[in-house]
XYZ file of C-alpha atoms in Angstrom:
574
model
C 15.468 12.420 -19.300
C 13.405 9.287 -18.977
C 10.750 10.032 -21.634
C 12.077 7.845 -24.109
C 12.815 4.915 -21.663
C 9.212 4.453 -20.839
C 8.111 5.575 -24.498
C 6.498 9.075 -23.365
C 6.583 12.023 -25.694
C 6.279 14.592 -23.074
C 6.468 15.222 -19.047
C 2.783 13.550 -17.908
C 3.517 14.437 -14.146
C 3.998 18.200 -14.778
C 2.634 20.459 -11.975
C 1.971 23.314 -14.529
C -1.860 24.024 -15.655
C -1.392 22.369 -18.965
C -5.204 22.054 -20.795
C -4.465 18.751 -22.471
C -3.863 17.057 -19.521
C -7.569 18.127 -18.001
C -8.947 15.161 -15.635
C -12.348 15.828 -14.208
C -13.445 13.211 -11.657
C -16.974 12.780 -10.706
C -16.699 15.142 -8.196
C -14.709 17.517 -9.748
C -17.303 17.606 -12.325
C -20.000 17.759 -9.331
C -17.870 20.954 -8.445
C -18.387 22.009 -11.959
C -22.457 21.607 -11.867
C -22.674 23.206 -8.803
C -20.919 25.841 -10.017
C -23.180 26.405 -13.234
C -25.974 26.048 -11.719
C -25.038 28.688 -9.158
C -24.214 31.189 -11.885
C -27.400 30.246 -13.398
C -29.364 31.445 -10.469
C -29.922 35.099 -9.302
C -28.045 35.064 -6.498
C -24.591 37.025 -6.375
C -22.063 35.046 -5.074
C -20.823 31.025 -5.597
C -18.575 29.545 -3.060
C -15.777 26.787 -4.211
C -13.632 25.836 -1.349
C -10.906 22.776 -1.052
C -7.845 21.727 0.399
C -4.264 22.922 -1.464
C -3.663 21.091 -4.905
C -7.405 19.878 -5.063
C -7.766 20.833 -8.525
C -9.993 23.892 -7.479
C -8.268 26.136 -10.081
C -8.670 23.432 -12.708
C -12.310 23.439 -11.765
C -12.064 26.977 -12.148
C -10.072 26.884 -15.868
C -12.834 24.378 -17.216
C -16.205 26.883 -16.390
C -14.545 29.857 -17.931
C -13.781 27.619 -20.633
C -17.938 26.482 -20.262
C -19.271 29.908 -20.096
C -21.546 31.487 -22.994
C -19.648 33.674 -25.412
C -21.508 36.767 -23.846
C -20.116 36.742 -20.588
C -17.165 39.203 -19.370
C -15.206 37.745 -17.418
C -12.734 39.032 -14.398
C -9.958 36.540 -12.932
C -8.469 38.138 -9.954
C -5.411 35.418 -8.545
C -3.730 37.729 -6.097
C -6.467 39.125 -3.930
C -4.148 40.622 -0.787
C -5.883 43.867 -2.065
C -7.405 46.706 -0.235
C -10.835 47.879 -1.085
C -9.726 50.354 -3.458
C -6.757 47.878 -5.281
C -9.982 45.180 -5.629
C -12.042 48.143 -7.646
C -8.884 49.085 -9.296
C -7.701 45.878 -10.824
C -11.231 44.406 -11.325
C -11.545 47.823 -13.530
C -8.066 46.671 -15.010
C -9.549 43.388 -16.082
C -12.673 44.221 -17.922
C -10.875 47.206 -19.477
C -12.751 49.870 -17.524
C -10.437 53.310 -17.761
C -10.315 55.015 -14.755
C -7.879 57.803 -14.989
C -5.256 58.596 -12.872
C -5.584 58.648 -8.529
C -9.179 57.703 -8.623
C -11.308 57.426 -5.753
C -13.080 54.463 -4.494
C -16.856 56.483 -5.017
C -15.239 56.866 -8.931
C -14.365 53.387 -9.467
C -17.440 51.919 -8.343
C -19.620 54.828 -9.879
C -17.684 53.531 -13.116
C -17.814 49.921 -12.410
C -21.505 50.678 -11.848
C -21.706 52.338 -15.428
C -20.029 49.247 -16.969
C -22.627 46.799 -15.444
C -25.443 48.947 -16.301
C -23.916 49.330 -20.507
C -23.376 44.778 -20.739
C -26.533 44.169 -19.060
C -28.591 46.450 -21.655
C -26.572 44.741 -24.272
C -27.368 41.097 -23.397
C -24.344 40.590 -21.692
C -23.177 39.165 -17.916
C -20.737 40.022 -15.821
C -18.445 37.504 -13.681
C -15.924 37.876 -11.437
C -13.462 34.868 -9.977
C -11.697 35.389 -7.290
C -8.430 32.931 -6.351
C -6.976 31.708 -3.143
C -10.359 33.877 -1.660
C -9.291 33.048 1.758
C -6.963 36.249 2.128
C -9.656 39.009 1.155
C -10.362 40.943 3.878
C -13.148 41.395 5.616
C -13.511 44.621 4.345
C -13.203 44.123 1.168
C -15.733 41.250 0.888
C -17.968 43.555 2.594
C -17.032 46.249 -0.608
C -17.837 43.204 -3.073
C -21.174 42.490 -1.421
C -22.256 46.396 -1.779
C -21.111 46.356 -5.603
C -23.520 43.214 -6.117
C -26.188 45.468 -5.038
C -26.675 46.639 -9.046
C -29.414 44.300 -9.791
C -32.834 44.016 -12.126
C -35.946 42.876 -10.878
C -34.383 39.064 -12.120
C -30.880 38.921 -11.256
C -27.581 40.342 -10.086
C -25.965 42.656 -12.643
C -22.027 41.275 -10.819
C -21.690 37.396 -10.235
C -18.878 36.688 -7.730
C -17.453 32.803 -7.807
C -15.257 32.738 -4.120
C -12.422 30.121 -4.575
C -10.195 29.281 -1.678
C -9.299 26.861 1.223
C -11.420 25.657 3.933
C -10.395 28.627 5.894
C -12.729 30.967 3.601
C -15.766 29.162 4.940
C -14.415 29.825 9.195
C -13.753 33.611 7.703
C -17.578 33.975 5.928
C -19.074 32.923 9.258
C -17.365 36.288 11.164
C -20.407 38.242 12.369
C -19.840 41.077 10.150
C -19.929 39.199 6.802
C -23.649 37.298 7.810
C -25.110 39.431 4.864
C -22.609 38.336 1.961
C -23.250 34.551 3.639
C -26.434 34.573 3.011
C -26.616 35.695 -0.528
C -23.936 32.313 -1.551
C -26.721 30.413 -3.698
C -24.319 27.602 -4.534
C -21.083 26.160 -2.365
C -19.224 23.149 -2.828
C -16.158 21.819 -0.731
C -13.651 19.707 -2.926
C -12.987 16.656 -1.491
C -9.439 14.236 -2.704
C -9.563 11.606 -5.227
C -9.984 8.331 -4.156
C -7.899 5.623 -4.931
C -10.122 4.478 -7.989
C -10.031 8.048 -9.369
C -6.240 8.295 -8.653
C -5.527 5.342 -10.671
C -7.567 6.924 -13.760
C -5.850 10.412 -13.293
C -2.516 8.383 -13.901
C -3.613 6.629 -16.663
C -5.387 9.359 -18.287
C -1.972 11.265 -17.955
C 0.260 8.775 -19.452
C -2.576 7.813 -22.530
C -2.310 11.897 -23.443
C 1.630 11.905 -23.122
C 1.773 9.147 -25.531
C 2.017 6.046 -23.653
C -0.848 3.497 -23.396
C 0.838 0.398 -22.095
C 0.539 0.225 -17.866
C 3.207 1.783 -16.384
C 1.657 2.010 -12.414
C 0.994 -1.237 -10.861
C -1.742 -1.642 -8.224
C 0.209 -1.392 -5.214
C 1.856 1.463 -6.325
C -1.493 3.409 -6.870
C -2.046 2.232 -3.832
C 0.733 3.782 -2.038
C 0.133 6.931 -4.323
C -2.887 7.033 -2.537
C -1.447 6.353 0.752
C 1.310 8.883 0.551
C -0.558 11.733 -1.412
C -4.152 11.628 0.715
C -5.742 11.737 -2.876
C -3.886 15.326 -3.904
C -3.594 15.791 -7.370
C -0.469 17.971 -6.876
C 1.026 15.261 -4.859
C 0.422 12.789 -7.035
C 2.193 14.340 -10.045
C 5.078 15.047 -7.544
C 5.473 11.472 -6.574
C 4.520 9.914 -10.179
C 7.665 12.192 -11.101
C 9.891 11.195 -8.668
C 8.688 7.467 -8.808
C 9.600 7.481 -12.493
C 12.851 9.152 -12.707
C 13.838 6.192 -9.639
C 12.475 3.607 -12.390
C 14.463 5.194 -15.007
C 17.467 4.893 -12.751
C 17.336 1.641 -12.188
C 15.694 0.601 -15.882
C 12.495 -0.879 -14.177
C 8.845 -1.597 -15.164
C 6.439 -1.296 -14.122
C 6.727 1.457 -11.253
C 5.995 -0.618 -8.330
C 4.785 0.765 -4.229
C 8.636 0.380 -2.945
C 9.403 3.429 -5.801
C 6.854 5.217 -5.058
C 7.567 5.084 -1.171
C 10.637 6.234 -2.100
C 9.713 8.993 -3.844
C 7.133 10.006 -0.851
C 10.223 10.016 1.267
C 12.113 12.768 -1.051
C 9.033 14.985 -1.611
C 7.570 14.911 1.395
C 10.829 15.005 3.498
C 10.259 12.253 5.525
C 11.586 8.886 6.460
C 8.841 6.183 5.043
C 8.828 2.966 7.539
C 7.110 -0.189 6.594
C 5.072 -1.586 9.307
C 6.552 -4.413 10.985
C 3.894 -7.479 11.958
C 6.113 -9.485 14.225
C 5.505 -7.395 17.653
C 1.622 -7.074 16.985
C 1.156 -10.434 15.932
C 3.363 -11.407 18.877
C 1.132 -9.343 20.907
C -2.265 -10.508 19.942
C -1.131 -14.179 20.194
C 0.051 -13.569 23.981
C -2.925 -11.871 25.244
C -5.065 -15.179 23.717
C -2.681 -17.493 25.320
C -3.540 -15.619 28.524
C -7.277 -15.331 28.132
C -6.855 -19.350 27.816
C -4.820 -20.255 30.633
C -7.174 -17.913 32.621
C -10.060 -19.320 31.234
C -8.929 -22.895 32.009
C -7.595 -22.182 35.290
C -10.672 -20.831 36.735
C -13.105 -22.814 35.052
C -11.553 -26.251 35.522
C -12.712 -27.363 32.323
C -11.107 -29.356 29.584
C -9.968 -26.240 27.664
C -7.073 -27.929 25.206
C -5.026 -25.452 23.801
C -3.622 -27.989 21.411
C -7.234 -28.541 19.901
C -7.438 -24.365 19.609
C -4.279 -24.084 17.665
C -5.169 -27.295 15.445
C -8.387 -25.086 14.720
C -6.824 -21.845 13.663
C -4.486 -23.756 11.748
C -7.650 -25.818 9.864
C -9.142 -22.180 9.215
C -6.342 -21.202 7.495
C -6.892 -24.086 5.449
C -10.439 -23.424 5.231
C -9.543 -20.090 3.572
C -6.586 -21.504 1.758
C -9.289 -24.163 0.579
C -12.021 -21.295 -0.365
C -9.828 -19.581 -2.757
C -8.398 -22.455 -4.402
C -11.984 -23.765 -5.099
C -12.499 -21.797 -8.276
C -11.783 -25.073 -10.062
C -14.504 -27.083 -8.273
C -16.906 -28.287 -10.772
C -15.555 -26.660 -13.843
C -13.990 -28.351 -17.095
C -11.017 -26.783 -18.948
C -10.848 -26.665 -22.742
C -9.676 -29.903 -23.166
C -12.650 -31.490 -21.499
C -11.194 -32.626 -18.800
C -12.625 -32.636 -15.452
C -10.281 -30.683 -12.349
C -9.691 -32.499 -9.525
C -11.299 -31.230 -6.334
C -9.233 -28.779 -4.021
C -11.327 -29.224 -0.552
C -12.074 -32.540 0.534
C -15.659 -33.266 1.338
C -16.365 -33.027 4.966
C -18.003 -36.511 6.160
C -21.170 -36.597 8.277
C -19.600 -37.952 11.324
C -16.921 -35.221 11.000
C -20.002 -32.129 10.864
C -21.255 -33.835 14.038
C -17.713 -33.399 15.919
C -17.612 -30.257 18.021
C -14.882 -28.455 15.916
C -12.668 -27.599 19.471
C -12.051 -31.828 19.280
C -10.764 -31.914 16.135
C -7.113 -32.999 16.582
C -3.755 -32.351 14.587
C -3.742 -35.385 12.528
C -7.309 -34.848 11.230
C -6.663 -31.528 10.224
C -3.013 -33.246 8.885
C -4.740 -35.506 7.017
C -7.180 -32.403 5.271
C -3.849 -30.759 4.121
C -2.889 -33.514 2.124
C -6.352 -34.008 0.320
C -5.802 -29.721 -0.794
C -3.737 -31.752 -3.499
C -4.722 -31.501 -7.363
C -6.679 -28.338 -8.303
C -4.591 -26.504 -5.535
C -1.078 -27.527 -6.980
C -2.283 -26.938 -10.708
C -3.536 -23.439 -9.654
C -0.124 -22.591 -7.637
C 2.317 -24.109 -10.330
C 0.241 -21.996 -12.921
C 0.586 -19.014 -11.177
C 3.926 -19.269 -10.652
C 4.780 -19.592 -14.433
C 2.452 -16.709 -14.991
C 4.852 -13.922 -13.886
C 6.074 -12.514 -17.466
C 3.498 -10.373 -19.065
C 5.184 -11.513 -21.988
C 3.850 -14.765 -22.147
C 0.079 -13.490 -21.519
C 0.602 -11.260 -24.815
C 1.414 -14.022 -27.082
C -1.859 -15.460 -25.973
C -3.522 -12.874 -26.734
C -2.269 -12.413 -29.964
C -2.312 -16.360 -30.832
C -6.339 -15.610 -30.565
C -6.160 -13.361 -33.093
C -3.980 -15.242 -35.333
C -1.054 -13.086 -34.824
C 2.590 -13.583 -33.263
C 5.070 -12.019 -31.230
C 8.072 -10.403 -33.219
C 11.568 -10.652 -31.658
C 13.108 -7.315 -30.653
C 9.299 -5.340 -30.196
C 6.871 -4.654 -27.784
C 4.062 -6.418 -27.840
C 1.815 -3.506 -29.053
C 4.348 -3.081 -31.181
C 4.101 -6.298 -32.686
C 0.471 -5.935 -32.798
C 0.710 -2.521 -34.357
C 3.150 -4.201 -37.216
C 0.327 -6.599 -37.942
C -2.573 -4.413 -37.994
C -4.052 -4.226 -34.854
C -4.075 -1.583 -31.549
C -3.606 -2.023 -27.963
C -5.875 -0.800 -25.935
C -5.269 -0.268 -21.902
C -7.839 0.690 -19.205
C -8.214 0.783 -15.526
C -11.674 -1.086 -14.274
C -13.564 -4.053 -12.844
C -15.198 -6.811 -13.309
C -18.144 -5.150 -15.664
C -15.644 -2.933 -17.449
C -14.193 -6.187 -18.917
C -17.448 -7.994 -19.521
C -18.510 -4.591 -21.480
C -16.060 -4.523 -23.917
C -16.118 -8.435 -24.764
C -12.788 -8.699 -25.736
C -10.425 -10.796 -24.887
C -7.931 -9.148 -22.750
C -4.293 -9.631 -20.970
C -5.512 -8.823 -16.964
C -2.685 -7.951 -14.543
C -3.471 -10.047 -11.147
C -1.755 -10.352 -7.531
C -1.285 -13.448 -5.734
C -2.339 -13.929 -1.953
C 1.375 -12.713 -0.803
C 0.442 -9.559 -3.250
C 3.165 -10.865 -6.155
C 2.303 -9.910 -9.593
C 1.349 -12.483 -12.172
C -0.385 -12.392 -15.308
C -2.865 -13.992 -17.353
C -5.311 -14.054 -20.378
C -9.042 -13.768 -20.216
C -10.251 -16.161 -23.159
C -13.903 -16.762 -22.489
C -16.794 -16.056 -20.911
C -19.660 -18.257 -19.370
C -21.943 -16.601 -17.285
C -20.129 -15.572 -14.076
C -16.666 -17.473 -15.061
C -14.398 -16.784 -17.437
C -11.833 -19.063 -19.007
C -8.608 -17.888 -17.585
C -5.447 -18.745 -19.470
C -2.036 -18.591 -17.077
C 0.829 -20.109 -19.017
C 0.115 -23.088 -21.055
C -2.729 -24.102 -18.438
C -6.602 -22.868 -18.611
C -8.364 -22.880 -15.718
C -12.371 -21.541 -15.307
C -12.362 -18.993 -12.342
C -15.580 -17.666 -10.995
C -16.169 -14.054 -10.324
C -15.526 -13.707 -6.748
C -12.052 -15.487 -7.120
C -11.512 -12.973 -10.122
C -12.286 -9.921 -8.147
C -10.016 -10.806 -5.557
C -7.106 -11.156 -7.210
C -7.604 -8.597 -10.233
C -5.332 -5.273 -10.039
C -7.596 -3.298 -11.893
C -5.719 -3.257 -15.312
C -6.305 -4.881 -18.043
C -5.422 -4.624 -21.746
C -7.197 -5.861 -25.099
C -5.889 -5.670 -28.594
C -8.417 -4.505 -31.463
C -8.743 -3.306 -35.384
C -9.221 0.296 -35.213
C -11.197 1.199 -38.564
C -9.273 3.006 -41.325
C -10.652 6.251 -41.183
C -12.089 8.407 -38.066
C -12.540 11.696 -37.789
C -10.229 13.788 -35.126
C -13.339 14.686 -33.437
C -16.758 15.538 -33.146
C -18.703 18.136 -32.025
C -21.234 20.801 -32.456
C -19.332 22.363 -35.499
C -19.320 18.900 -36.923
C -20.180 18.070 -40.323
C -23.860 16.664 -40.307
C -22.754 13.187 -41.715
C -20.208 12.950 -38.215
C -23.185 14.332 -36.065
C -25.485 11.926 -37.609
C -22.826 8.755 -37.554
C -22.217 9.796 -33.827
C -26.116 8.843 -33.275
C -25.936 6.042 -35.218
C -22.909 4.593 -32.593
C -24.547 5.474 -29.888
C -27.835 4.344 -30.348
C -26.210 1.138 -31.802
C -24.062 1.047 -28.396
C -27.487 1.300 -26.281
C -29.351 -1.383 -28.851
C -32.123 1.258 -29.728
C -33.489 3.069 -33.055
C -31.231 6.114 -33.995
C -33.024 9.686 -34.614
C -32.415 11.691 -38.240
C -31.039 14.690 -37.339
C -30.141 17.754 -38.728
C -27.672 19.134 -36.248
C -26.169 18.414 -32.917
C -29.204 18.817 -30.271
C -29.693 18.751 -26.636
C -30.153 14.744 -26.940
C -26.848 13.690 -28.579
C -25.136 16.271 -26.210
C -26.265 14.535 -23.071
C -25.992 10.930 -24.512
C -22.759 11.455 -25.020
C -22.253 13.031 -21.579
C -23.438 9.596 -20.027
C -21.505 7.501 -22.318
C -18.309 9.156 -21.262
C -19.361 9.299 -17.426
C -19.437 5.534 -17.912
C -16.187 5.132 -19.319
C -13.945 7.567 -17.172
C -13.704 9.715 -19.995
C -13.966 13.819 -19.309
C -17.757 14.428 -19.825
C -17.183 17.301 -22.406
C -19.883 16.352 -24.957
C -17.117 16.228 -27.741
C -16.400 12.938 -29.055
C -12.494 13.209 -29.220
C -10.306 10.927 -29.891
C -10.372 8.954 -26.516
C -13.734 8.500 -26.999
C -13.499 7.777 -30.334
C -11.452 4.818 -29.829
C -14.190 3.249 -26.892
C -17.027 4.051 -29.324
C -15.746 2.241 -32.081
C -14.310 -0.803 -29.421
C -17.940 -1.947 -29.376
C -18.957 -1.124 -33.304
C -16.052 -3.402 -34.461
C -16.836 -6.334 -35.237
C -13.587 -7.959 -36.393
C -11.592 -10.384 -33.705
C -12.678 -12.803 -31.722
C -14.739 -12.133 -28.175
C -15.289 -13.228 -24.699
C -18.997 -14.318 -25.282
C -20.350 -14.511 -29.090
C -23.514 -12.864 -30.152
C -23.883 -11.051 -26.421
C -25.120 -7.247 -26.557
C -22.611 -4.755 -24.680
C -23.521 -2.815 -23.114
C-alpha cells in the first residue's frame, strides 16, 4: 500500500524469515562464533539462549547456511516430544527408515547405525533443536545418552540447544547436571542497541530498494525506547510507523509516529513525560534548602544573586555551544565575531554568588554576532532540499524541477549514497556529504559538510558557511549522513570464492589499496583475502560474510574513485 509512496519495491518490515534481509550485528555474529567454535570442539552439546524475537533463529538459519558440505543436518522446531517422538522425527529428518511401531531400543539401535555409517564416511552429524526450553527433562536426559556414540576424538551426534532464558533455569535441575556439563559453548543473546537498531533499519530499507533516510534520529530513538532493542518489535513498529506516514503523506518517519505505532502494537496508551511538576518540584525543595540555610545561619545568603547565577550558567552553556565560531574564518576570509565576551580580571576575582542581574544582563547582550549568525542559519537550514543543491553545486551539477534529488543526481551521472555513522565514518569516506543535524530544542535542520581542516569542518547551512569544531559537530549530528559519488561503469555482481581469478585478484588490489599496503599475486581466494574482507565489512556495518556483494561493492569502490571533489585533498582513508 505505501511502497510506492516512500519508493520501496517490497515490504522491508516483514516479520517472515526472508534471507535477503539477513542483519548480523556484532553480537549476533559473536553468537555465530561461539557457535562454530562450539561445533568445532568435541564436546556434544552448544547452548544458544535469548529473549523472544532476538534473532536466535536467524542466528540459527546463517550456521546451517556456514556449515561444511559434509555435515547432516537435523532441524527439529516443535520439540513438545516424548522420548520416543524425539528418536522418531530426528530419524524422520536424516531419512533413517524405521518401520512401522518401533521401539525406542530400535530407533536408537538405528540412529546408532546411522552415526556409526557418516562418521566412517567423513561425515558429521548435527542436530538443532528450536524453542529448546519445552524438552523435557526426560528427553534431554535421552539426547545426552544418544551423544554417548563417540571416537577417541569427538562426539559422533552434535546437539546445538536454542531457546529462552528459561532453558538455562531448566539445565540447572539436579537431574540434568551430566548433560550441563558436557555444553562446551553457550551464549545468551542480548537486544540491539540503539546504534545497531538504526543500522538494522537502514540495512532493511537499502535491500528493499530505498537508500534515501527514511527514520530520523528521534524516531530510532523511540524505536529503541518502545521495542527494548527486539528485532521483531522493531519490524512491527517500523510497519506501523510507516503505514501512519503514508496516511498522512509524511517524511521522514519522525518519534511522534513511531509512538504511535508502539501504542497500537503493544496495546498500550504511550504518555509523554510532563517536566512542569518535577521541575516545579526540584525548584521548591532548593528554595527551601535556602530559606533554611539563611534562616539558621544568619548569613547574607541572597537568593537574588543564586538565581542571577543559574541564569548566567545557562548562558555559560548557551555561550559554550555557540563558540564553534571563535577564532575561525569562513570562506570569504572574513573573520566571525566573538559569541562569549571575555571575562575581565576584576570580574574572575568576584566571588560568582555577588554577581548581580545587570552584570549578567549586560553578558547577554555581548552573546550578539556569531550567536545570531549561527541561530538565523539554522533556522533557514530546515529543508533538506536546500543542503542537496549544495551538494550537487560542488560537483558541478543542479537540481532538476519535479525529481528527487538522487534523482537528479542519477539523471546526471552520479549515485547517492546514505549511511548511518559518526564522526570518523564521515572523515573516512572524504566526501562531501549532506549531514542531518538537531538543534538544542531537538528540531531538525540540515546542512552540507564542504571541508575539512583538522578537527573542523567547513559547514555550509543555507547560503552561510560557518567552521564548526568536532565537539559542536558531535553534539548536534543525528547520525545520518548522505554523499553523492560516480559509481564506475562496470562491477561485477559479486565476488567470492567461485570468482573468476581476475575479480579475486582486483578484490586484493582494492583492499590493499584501501589499507595503503603492497597487494599479494594470487592464484585463488585464500585464507588472507577471506579475513581481510571480514574486517573491512566489520568496519563498515556490512554482514561479515567474506563475499564482496554488492553493498560492499559500492563502499569499496567509494574510496578507489577518484572523480569529485573531497573533504581534505591528497589525505589517505582509511
Amino acid at each position: 500500500m505505501y511502497k510506492a509512496f516512500y519508493g520501496l519495491n517490497d515490504n522491508p518490515f516483514s516479520i517472515a524469515p526472508n534471507p535477503h534481509y539477513l542483519f548480523l550485528s556484532d553480537r549476533h555474529r559473536e553468537a555465530l562464533a561461539h557457535l562454530t567454535y562450539g561445533l568445532g570442539e568435541t564436546g556434544g552439546f552448544v547452548l544458544l539462549t535469548g529473549e523472544v524475537g532476538t534473532g536466535k533463529t536467524t542466528v540459527s538459519r546463517c550456521l546451517l547456511n556456514q556449515l561444511p558440505e559434509d555435515t547432516d543436518t537435523a532441524f527439529i522446531l516443535n520439540p513438545s516430544l516424548t522420548e520416543l517422538e524425539l528418536l522418531a522425527t530426528l530419524c524422520d529428518e536424516l531419512g533413517i527408515d524405521y518401520g512401522e511401531a518401533p521401539s525406542l531400543k530400535q530407533l536408537t539401535d538405528k540412529l546408532s547405525q546411522f552415526l556409526l555409517a557418516n562418521h566412517e564416511k567423513g561425515r558429521n552429524t548435527v542436530l538443532i533443536i528450536d524453542e529448546a526450553q519445552h524438552l523435557r527433562p526426560e528427553v534431554l536426559e535421552q539426547l545426552r545418552l544418544l551423544t554417548n556414540l563417540e571416537t577417541d576424538t569427538k562426539k559422533l551426534l552434535q546437539v546445538i540447544l536454542i531457546g529462552q532464558p528459561e532453558l538455562q533455569q531448566l539445565l540447572k535441575r539436579q537431574e540434568l547436571r551430566q548433560l550441563a556439563q558436557r555444553i562446551t559453548a553457550r551464549y545468551h543473546l542480548l537486544p540491539l542497541t540503539e546504534q545497531e537498531i538504526a543500522l538494522y533499519v537502514l540495512h532493511r530499507l537499502q535491500v528493499a530498494g530505498r537508500h534515501e533516510p527514511l527514520f530520523n534520529r528521534g524516531a530510532i530513538k523511540a524505536l529503541h525506547k518502545y521495542s527494548g532493542g527486539i528485532p521483531r518489535l522493531i519490524n512491527l513498529l517500523c510497519e506501523r510507523a510507516l503505514m501512519a506516514g503514508y496516511a498522512q503523506s509524511k517524511v521522514p518517519i519522525d518519534a511522534k509516529m513511531v509512538c504511535g505505532a508502539a501504542s497500537e502494537v503493544l496495546g498500550e496508551e504511550i504518555k509523554s513525560r510532563s517536566l512542569f511538576w518535577p521541575t516545579a518540584a526540584a525548584i521548591s525543595i532548593c528554595l527551601t534548602f535556602g530559606g533554611a540555610f539563611y534562616f539558621f545561619n544568619g548569613s547574607s545568603f541572597d537568593l537574588q544573586a543564586a538565581s542571577s547565577r543559574l541564569a548566567s550558567e545557562t548562558l555559560d552553556d548557551r555561550a559554550a555551544q555557540a563558540n564553534l565560531l571563535t577564532g575561525h574564518k569562513s570562506l570569504t576570509g572574513q573573520q566571525p565575531e566573538k559569541i562569549a565576551e571575555q571575562v575581565s580580571p576584576q570580574q574572575e576575582a568576584m566571588n560568582p554568588a555577588k554577581v548581580d542581574y545587570q552584570a549578567n544582563a549586560e553578558r547577554e547582550r555581548n552573546q550578539t554576532a556569531g550567536q545570531q549568525v549561527l541561530r538565523q542559519a539554522i533556522n533557514q537550514s530546515r529543508n533538506i532540499d536546500t543542503a542537496y543543491a549544495a551538494i550537487l553545486g560542488l560537483w558541478g551539477k543542479v537540481p532538476y524541477l519535479g525529481l528527487t534529488a538522487c534523482q537528479s543526481a542519477q539523471q546526471q551521472g552520479l549515485d547517492c549514497f546514505q549511511q548511518q555513522g559518526n564522526w570518523y565514518s564521515l572523515i573516512r569516506l572524504n566526501y562531501p556529504a549532506v549531514v542531518y543535524l538537531q538543534d538544542d530544542n531537538q528540531e531538525h535542520f540540515y546542512g552540507t559538510v564542504v571541508a575539512r581542516q583538522g578537527e573542523q569542518l567547513l559547514l555550509q547551512l543555507s547560503e552561510q558557511q560557518l567552521w564548526v569544531d568536532r565537539d559542536w559537530f558531535n553534539r548536534h549530528f543525528s547520525g545520518t549522513f548522505e554523499i553523492l559519488w560516480q559509481a564506475p561503469s562496470y562491477q561485477p555482481r559479486e565476488i567470492g570464492r567461485g570468482a573468476p581469478i581476475s575479480q579475486i585478484q582486483w578484490l586484493e588490489n582494492a583492499l590493499a589499496h584501501i589499507q595503503q599496503k603492497s597487494p599479494r599475486l594470487l592464484s585463488e581466494f585464500d585464507y588472507e583475502l577471506e579475513q581481510e574482507l571480514k574486517s573491512f565489512q566489520r568496519q563498515h556495518g556490512l554482514r561479515a560474510d567474506a563475499i564482496a556483494g554488492h553493498q560492499t561493492l559500492v563502499q569499496l569502490n567509494l574510496y578507489l574513485s577518484d572523480q569529485g571533489p573531497r573533504l581534505q585533498a591528497g589525505e589517505g582513508r582509511l
